[in-house]
Coordinates of N, CA and C in Angstrom, one line a residue:
Chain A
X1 N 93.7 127.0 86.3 CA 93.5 125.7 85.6 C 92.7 124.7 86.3
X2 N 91.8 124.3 85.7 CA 90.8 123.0 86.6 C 91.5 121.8 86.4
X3 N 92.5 121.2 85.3 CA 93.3 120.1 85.4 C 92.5 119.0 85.3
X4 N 92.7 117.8 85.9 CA 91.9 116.9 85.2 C 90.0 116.9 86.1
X5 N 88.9 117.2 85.3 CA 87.7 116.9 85.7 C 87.0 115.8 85.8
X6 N 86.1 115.3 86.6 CA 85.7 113.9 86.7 C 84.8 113.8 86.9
X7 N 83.5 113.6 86.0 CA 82.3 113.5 86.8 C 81.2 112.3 86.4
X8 N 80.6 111.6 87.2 CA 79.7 112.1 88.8 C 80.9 112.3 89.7
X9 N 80.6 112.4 91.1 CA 81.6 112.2 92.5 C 80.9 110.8 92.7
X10 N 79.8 110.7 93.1 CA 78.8 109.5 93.1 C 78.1 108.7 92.5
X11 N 77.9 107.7 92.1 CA 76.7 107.1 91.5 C 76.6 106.0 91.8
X12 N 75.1 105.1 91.9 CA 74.4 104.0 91.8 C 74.2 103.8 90.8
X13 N 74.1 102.6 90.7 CA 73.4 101.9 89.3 C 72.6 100.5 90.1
X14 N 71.8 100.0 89.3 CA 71.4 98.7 89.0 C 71.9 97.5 87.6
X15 N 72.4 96.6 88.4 CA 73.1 95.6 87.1 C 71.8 96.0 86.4
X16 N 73.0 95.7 84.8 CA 72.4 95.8 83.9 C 72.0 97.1 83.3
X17 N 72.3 98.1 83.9 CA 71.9 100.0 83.4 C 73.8 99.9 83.0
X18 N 73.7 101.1 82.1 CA 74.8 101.6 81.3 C 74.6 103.4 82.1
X19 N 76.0 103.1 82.0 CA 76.1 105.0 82.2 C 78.0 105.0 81.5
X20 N 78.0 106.4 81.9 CA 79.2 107.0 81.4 C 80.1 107.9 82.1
X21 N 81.1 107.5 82.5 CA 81.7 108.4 83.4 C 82.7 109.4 82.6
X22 N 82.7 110.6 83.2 CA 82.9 111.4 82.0 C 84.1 112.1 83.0
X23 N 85.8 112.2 82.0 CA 86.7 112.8 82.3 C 86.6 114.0 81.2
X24 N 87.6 115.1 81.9 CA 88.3 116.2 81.2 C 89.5 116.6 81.4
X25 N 90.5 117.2 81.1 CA 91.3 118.0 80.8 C 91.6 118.9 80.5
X26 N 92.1 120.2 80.8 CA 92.8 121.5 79.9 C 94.1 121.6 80.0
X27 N 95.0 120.6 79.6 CA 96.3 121.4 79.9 C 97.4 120.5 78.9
X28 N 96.1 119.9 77.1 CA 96.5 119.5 76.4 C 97.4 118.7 76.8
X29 N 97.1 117.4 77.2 CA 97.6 116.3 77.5 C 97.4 115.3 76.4
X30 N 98.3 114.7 75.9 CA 98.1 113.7 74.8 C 97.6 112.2 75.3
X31 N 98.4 112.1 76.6 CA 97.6 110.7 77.5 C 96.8 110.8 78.3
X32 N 95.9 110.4 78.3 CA 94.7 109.8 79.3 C 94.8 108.6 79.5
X33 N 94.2 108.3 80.8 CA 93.6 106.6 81.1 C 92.7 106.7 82.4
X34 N 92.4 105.5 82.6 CA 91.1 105.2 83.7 C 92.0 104.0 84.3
X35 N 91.4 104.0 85.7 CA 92.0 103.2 87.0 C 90.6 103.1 87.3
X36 N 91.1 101.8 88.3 CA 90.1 100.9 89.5 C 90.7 100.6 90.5
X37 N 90.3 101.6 91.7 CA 90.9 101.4 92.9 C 89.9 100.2 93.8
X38 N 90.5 99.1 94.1 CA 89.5 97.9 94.7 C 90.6 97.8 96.1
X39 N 90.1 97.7 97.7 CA 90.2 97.4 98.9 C 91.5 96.2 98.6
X40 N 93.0 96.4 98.7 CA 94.0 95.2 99.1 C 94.5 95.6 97.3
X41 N 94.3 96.4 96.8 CA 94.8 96.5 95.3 C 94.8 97.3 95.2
X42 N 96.0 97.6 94.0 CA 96.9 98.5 93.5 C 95.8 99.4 92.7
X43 N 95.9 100.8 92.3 CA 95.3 101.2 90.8 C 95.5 100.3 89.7
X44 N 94.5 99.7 88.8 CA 94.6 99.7 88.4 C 94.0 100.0 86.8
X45 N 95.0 99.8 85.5 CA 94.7 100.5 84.5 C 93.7 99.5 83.7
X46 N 92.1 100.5 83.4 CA 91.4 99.6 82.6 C 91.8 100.0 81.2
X47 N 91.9 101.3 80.5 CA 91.8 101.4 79.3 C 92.6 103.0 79.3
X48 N 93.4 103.2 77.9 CA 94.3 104.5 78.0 C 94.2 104.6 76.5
X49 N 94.7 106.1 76.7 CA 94.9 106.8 75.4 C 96.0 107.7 74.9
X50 N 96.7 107.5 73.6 CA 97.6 108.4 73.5 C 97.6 109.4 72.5
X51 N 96.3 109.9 72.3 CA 96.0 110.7 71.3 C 94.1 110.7 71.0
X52 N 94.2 111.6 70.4 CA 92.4 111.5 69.8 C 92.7 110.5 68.5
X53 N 91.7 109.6 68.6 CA 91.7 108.7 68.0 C 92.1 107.4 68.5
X54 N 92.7 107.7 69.2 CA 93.7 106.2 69.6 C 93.8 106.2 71.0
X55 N 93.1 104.6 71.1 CA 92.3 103.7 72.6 C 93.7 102.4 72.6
X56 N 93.5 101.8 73.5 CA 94.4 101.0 74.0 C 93.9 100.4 75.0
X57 N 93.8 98.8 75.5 CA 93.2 97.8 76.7 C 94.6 98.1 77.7
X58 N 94.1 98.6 78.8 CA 94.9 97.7 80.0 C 94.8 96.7 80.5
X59 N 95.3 96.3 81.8 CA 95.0 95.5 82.6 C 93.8 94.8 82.7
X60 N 92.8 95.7 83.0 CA 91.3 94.9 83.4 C 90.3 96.0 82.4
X61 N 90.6 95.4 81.0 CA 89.5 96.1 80.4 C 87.9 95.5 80.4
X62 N 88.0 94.6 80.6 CA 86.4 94.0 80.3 C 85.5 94.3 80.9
X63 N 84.2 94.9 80.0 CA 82.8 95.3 80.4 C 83.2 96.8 80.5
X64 N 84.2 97.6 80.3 CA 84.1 98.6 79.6 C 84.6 99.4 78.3
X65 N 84.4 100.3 77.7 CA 84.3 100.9 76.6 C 85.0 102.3 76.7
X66 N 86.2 102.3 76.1 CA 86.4 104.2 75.9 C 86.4 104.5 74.4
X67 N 86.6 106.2 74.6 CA 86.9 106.6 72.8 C 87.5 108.2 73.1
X68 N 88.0 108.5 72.1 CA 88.8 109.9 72.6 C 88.8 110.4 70.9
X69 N 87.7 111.0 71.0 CA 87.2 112.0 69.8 C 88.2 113.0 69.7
X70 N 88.2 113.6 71.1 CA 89.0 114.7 71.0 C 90.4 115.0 72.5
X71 N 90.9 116.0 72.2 CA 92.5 115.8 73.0 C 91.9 115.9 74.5
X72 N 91.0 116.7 74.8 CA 90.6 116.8 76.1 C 89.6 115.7 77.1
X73 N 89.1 115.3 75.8 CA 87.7 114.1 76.7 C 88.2 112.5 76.8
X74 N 87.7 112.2 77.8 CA 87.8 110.5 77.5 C 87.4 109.9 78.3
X75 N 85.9 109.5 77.6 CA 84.9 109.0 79.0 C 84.9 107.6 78.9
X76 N 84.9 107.0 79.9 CA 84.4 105.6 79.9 C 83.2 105.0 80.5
X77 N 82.7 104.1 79.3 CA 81.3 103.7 79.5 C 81.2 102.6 79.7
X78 N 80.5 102.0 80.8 CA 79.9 100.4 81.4 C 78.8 100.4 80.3
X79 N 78.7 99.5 79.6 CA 77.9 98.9 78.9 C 76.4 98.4 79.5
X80 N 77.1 97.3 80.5 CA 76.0 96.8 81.6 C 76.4 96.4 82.9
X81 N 76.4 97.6 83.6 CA 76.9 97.5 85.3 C 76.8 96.3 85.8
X82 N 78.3 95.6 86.2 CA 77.9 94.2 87.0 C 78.4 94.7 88.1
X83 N 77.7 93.8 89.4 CA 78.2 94.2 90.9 C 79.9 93.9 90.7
X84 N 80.5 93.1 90.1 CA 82.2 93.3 90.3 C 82.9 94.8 90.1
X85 N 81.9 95.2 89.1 CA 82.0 96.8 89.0 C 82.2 97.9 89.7
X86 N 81.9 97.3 91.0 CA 81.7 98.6 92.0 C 83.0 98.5 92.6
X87 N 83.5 100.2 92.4 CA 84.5 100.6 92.9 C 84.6 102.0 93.1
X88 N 85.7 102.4 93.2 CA 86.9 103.9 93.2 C 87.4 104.3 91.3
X89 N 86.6 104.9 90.5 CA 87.5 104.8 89.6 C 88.1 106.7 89.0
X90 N 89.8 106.3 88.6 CA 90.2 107.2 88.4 C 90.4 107.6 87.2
X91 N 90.3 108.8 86.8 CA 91.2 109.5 85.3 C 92.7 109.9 85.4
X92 N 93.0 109.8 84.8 CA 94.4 110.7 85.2 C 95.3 110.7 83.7
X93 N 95.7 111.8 83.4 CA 96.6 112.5 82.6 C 98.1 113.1 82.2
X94 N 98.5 112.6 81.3 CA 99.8 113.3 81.2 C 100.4 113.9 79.9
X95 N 101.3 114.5 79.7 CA 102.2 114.3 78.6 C 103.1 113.5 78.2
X96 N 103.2 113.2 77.3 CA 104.1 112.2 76.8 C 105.4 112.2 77.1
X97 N 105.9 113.2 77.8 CA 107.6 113.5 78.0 C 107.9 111.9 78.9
X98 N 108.8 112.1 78.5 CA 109.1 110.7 79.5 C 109.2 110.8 81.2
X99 N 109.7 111.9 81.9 CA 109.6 112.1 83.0 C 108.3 113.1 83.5
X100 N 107.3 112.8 83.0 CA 106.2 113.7 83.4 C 105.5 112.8 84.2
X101 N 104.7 113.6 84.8 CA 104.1 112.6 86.0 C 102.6 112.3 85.4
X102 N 101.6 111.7 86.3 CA 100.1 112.0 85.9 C 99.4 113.0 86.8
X103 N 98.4 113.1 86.2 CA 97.5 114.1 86.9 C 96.1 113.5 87.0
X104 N 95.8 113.6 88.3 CA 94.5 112.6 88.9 C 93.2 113.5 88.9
X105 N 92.3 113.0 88.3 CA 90.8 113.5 88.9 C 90.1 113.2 90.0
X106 N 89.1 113.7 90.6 CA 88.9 113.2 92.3 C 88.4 112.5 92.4
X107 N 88.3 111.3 91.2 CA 87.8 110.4 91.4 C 86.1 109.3 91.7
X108 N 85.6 108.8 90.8 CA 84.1 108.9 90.6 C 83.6 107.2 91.5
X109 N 82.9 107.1 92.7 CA 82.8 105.8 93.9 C 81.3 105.3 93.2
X110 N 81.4 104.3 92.6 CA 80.3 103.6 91.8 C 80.5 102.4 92.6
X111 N 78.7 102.1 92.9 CA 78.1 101.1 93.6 C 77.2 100.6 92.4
X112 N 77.3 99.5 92.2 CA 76.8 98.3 91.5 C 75.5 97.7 91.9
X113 N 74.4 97.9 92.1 CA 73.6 96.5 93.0 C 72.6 95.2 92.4
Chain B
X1 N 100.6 91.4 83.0 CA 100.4 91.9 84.4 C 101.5 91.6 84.9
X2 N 102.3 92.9 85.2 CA 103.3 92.9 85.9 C 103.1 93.3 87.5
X3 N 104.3 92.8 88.6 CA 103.8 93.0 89.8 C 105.0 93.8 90.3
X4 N 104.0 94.6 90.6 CA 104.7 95.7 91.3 C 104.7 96.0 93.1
X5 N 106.1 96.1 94.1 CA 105.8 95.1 95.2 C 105.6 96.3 96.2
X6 N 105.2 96.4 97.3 CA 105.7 98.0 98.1 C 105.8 97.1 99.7
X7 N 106.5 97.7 100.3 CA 106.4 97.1 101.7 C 107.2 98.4 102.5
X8 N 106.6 98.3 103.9 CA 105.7 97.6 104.3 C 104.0 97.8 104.0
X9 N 103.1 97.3 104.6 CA 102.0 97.7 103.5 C 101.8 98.6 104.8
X10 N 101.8 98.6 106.4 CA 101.6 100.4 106.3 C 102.4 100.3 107.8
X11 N 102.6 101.4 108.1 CA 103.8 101.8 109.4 C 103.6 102.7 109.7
X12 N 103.5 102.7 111.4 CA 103.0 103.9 112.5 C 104.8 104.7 113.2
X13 N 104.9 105.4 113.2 CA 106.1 106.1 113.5 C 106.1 107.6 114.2
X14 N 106.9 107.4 115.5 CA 106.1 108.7 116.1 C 107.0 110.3 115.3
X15 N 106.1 111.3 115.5 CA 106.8 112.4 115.2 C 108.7 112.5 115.3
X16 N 108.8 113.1 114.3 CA 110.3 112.7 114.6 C 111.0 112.4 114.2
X17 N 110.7 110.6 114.1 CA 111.2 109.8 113.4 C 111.5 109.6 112.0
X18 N 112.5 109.2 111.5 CA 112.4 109.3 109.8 C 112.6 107.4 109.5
X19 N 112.1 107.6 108.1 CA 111.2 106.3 108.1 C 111.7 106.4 106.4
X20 N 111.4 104.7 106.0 CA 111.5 104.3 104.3 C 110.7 103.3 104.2
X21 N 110.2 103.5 103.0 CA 109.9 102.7 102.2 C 110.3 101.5 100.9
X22 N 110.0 100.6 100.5 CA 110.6 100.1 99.5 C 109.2 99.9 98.4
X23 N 109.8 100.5 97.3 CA 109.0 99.9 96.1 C 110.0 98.2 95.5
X24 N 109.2 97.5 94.9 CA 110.1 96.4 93.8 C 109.3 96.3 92.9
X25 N 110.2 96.2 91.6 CA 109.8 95.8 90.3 C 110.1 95.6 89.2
X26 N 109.6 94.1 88.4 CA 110.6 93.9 87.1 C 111.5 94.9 86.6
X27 N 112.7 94.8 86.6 CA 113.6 95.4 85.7 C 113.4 95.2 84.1
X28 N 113.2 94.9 83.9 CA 112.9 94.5 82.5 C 112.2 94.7 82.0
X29 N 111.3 95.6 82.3 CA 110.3 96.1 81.6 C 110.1 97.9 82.0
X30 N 111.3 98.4 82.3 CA 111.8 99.7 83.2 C 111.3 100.9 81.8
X31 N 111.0 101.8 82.3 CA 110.6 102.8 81.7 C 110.8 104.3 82.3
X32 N 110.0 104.2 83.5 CA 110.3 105.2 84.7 C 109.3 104.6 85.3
X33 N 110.3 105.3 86.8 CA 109.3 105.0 88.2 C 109.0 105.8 88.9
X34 N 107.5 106.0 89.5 CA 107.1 107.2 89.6 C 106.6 107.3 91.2
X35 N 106.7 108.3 91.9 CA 105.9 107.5 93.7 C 104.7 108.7 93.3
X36 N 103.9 108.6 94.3 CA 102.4 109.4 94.5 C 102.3 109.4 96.3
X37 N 102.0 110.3 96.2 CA 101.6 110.3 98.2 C 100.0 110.5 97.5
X38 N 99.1 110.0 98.6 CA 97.7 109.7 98.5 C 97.0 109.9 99.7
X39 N 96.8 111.5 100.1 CA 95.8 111.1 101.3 C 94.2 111.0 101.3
X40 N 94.0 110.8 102.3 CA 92.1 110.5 102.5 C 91.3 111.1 102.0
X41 N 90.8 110.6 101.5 CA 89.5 111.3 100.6 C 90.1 112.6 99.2
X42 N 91.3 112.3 99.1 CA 92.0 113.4 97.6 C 92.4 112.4 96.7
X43 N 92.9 113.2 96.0 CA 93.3 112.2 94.4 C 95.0 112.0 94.9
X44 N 95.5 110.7 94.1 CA 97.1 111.0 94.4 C 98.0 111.4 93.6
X45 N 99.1 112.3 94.4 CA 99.9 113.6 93.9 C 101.1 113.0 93.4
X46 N 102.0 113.5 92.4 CA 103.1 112.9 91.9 C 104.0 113.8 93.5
X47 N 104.9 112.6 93.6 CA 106.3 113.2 94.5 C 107.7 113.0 93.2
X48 N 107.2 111.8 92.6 CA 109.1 111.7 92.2 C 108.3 111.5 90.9
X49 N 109.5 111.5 89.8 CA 109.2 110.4 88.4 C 111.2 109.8 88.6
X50 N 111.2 109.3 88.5 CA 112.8 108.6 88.2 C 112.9 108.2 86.9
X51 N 113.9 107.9 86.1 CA 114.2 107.2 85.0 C 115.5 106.6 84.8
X52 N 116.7 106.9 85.4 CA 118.0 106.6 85.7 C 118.5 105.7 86.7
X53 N 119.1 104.7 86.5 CA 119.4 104.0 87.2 C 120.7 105.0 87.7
X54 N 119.9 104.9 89.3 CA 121.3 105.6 90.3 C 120.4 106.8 90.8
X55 N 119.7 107.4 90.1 CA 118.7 108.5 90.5 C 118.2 108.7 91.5
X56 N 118.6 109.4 92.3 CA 118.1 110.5 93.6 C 117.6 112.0 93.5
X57 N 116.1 111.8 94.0 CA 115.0 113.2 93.9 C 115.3 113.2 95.2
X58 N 115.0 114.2 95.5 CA 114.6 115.4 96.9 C 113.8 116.5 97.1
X59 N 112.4 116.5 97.7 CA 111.8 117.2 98.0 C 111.5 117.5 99.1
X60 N 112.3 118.5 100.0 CA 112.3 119.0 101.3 C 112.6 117.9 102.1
X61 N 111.8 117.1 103.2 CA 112.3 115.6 104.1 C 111.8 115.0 103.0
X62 N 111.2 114.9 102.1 CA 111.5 113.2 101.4 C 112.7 113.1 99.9
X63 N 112.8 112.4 99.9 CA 113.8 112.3 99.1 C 113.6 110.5 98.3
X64 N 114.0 110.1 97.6 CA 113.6 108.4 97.0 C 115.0 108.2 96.3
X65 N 115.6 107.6 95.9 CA 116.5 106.7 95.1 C 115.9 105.3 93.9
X66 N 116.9 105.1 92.6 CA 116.4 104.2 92.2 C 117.1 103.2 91.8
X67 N 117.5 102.2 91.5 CA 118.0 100.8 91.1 C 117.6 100.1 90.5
X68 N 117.3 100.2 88.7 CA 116.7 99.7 88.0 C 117.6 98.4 87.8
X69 N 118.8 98.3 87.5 CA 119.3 97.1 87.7 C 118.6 95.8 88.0
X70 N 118.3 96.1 89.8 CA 118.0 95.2 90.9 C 116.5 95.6 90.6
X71 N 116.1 96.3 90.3 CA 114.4 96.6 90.4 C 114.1 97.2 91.9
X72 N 114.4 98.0 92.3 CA 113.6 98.6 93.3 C 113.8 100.1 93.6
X73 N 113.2 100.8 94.6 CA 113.3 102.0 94.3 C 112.8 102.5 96.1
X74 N 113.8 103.3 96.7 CA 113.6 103.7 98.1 C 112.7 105.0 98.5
X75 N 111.7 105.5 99.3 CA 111.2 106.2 100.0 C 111.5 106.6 100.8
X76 N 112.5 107.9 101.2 CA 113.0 108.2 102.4 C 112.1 109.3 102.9
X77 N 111.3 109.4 104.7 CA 111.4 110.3 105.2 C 111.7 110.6 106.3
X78 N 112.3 111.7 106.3 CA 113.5 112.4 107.2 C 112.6 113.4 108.0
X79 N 112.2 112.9 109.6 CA 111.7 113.7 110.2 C 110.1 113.9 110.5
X80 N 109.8 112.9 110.0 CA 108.4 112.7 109.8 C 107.6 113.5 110.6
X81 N 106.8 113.9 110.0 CA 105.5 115.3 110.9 C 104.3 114.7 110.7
X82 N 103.0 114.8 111.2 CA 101.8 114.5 111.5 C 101.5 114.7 109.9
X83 N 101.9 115.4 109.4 CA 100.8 116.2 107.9 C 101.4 114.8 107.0
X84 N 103.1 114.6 106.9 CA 103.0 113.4 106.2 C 102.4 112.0 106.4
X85 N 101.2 111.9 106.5 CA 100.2 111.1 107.1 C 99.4 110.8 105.9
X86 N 99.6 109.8 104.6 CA 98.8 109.5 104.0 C 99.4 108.4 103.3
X87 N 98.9 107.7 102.6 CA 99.3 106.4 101.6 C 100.5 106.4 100.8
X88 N 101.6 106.1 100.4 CA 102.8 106.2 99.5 C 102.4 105.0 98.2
X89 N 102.2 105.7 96.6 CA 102.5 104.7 96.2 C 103.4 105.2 95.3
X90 N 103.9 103.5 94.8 CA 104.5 103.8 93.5 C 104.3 103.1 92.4
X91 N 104.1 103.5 91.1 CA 104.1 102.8 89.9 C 105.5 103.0 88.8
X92 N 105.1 101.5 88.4 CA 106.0 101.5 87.0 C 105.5 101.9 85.9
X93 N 106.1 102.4 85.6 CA 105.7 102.7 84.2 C 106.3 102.1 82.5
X94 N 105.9 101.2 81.9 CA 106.3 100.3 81.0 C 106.4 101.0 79.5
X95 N 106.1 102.6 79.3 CA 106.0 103.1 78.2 C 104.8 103.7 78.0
X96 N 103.6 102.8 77.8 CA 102.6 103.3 77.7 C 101.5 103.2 79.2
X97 N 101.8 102.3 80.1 CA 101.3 101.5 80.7 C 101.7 101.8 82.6
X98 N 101.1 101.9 83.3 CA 101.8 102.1 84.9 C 100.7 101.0 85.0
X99 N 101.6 100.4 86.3 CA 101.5 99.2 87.1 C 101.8 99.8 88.2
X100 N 100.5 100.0 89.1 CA 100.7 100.5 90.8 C 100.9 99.5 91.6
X101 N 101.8 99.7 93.0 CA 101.9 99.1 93.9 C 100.6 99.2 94.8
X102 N 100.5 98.2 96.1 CA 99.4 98.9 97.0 C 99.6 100.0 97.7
X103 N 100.2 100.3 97.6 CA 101.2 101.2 98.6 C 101.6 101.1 100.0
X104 N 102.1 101.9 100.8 CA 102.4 102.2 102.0 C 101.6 103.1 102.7
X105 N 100.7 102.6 103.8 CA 100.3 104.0 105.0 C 101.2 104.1 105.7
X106 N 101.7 105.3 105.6 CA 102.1 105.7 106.9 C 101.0 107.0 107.9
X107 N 101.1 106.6 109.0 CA 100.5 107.1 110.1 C 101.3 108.0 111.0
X108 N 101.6 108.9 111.2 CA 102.5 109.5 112.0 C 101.9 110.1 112.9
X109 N 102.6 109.7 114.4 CA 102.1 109.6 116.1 C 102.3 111.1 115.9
X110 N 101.7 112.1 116.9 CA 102.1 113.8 117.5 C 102.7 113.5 118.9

């Protein structure tokens, strides 16, 4: 099983360029969400999902965008890269059970300039 | 935005020695609590999920306890070895929602 996928590993941008960080899944997970790991802070949650179809704001959603067409994908897209943007950001997955844990992708290191 | 507390934020301990952690966090908004070990340069791994107040997991030297009551939740390791050498965290989980701590480094001396 490849478990949760993440990709780029790297990327640059220039404020103001849009890109899309793109997660996966195979192990039919109904939840998804996206993290920002920032230097002196916690993960934390930008945006989640508990089903295809259905998006939800965390914590620090602003200036990005998710959507979850289907059970496996759920990418999130910067609209227009601001340098606050640059970070550590994560996918991670679970099932709904109540004692299930998540499952992390290795995570995508975006520099802003 | 709930705050989720971990201390110490990191601790050097020589081989050997067994060592804890503390998670804290709102009671009141309890769902389950979950820890992650996180080392360098990998993604971070589930150790516990708790959901019971009173709840004790154990996995080989670590083991955690929880106290939703009081809101906090213990990290115990028993014996510490060079390999458990990476970041501890833990998050709340509010239902739909986890709230991570910063976690804990621990560093362990050979």
């Amino acid at each position: 099983n490849a478990g949760v996928t993440q990709t780029p590993k790297f990327q640059v941008l220039k404020t103001g360029q849009s890109m899309t960080l793109q997660c996966a899944q195979d192990m039919n997970h109904e939840y998804m969400s996206w993290y920002r790991q920032d230097p002196g802070m916690g993960l934390r949650l930008i945006h989640y999902s508990v089903g295809a179809g259905i998006t939800d704001q965390g914590e620090v959603p602003n200036g990005y965008n998710v959507s979850r067409s289907t059970t496996e994908d759920f990418p999130l897209r910067l609209l227009s890269a601001a340098p606050s943007q640059t970070s550590v950001y994560f996918c991670a997955s679970s099932s709904m059970a109540t004692n299930e844990k998540l499952f992390f992708g290795s995570g995508t290191q975006l520099s802003v300039l | 935005i709930l705050n989720v507390e971990q201390s110490p934020q990191s601790l050097h301990v020589q081989e050997g020695d067994s060592t804890n952690f503390t998670c804290s966090f709102p009671s009141s908004n309890f769902y389950a609590l979950h820890w992650y070990r996180w080392e360098t340069a990998k993604s971070p791994e589930a150790l516990f999920v708790m959901t019971l107040n009173g709840d004790e997991k154990k996995k080989g030297r670590i083991s955690a306890t929880l106290n939703t009551k009081e809101g906090y939740s213990y990290l115990y390791i028993k014996g510490s070895q060079p390999e458990d050498s990476a970041t501890y965290l833990c998050a709340l989980n509010t239902g739909n929602q986890f709230y991570f701590g910063t976690g804990t480094s621990l560093t362990v001396i050979p």
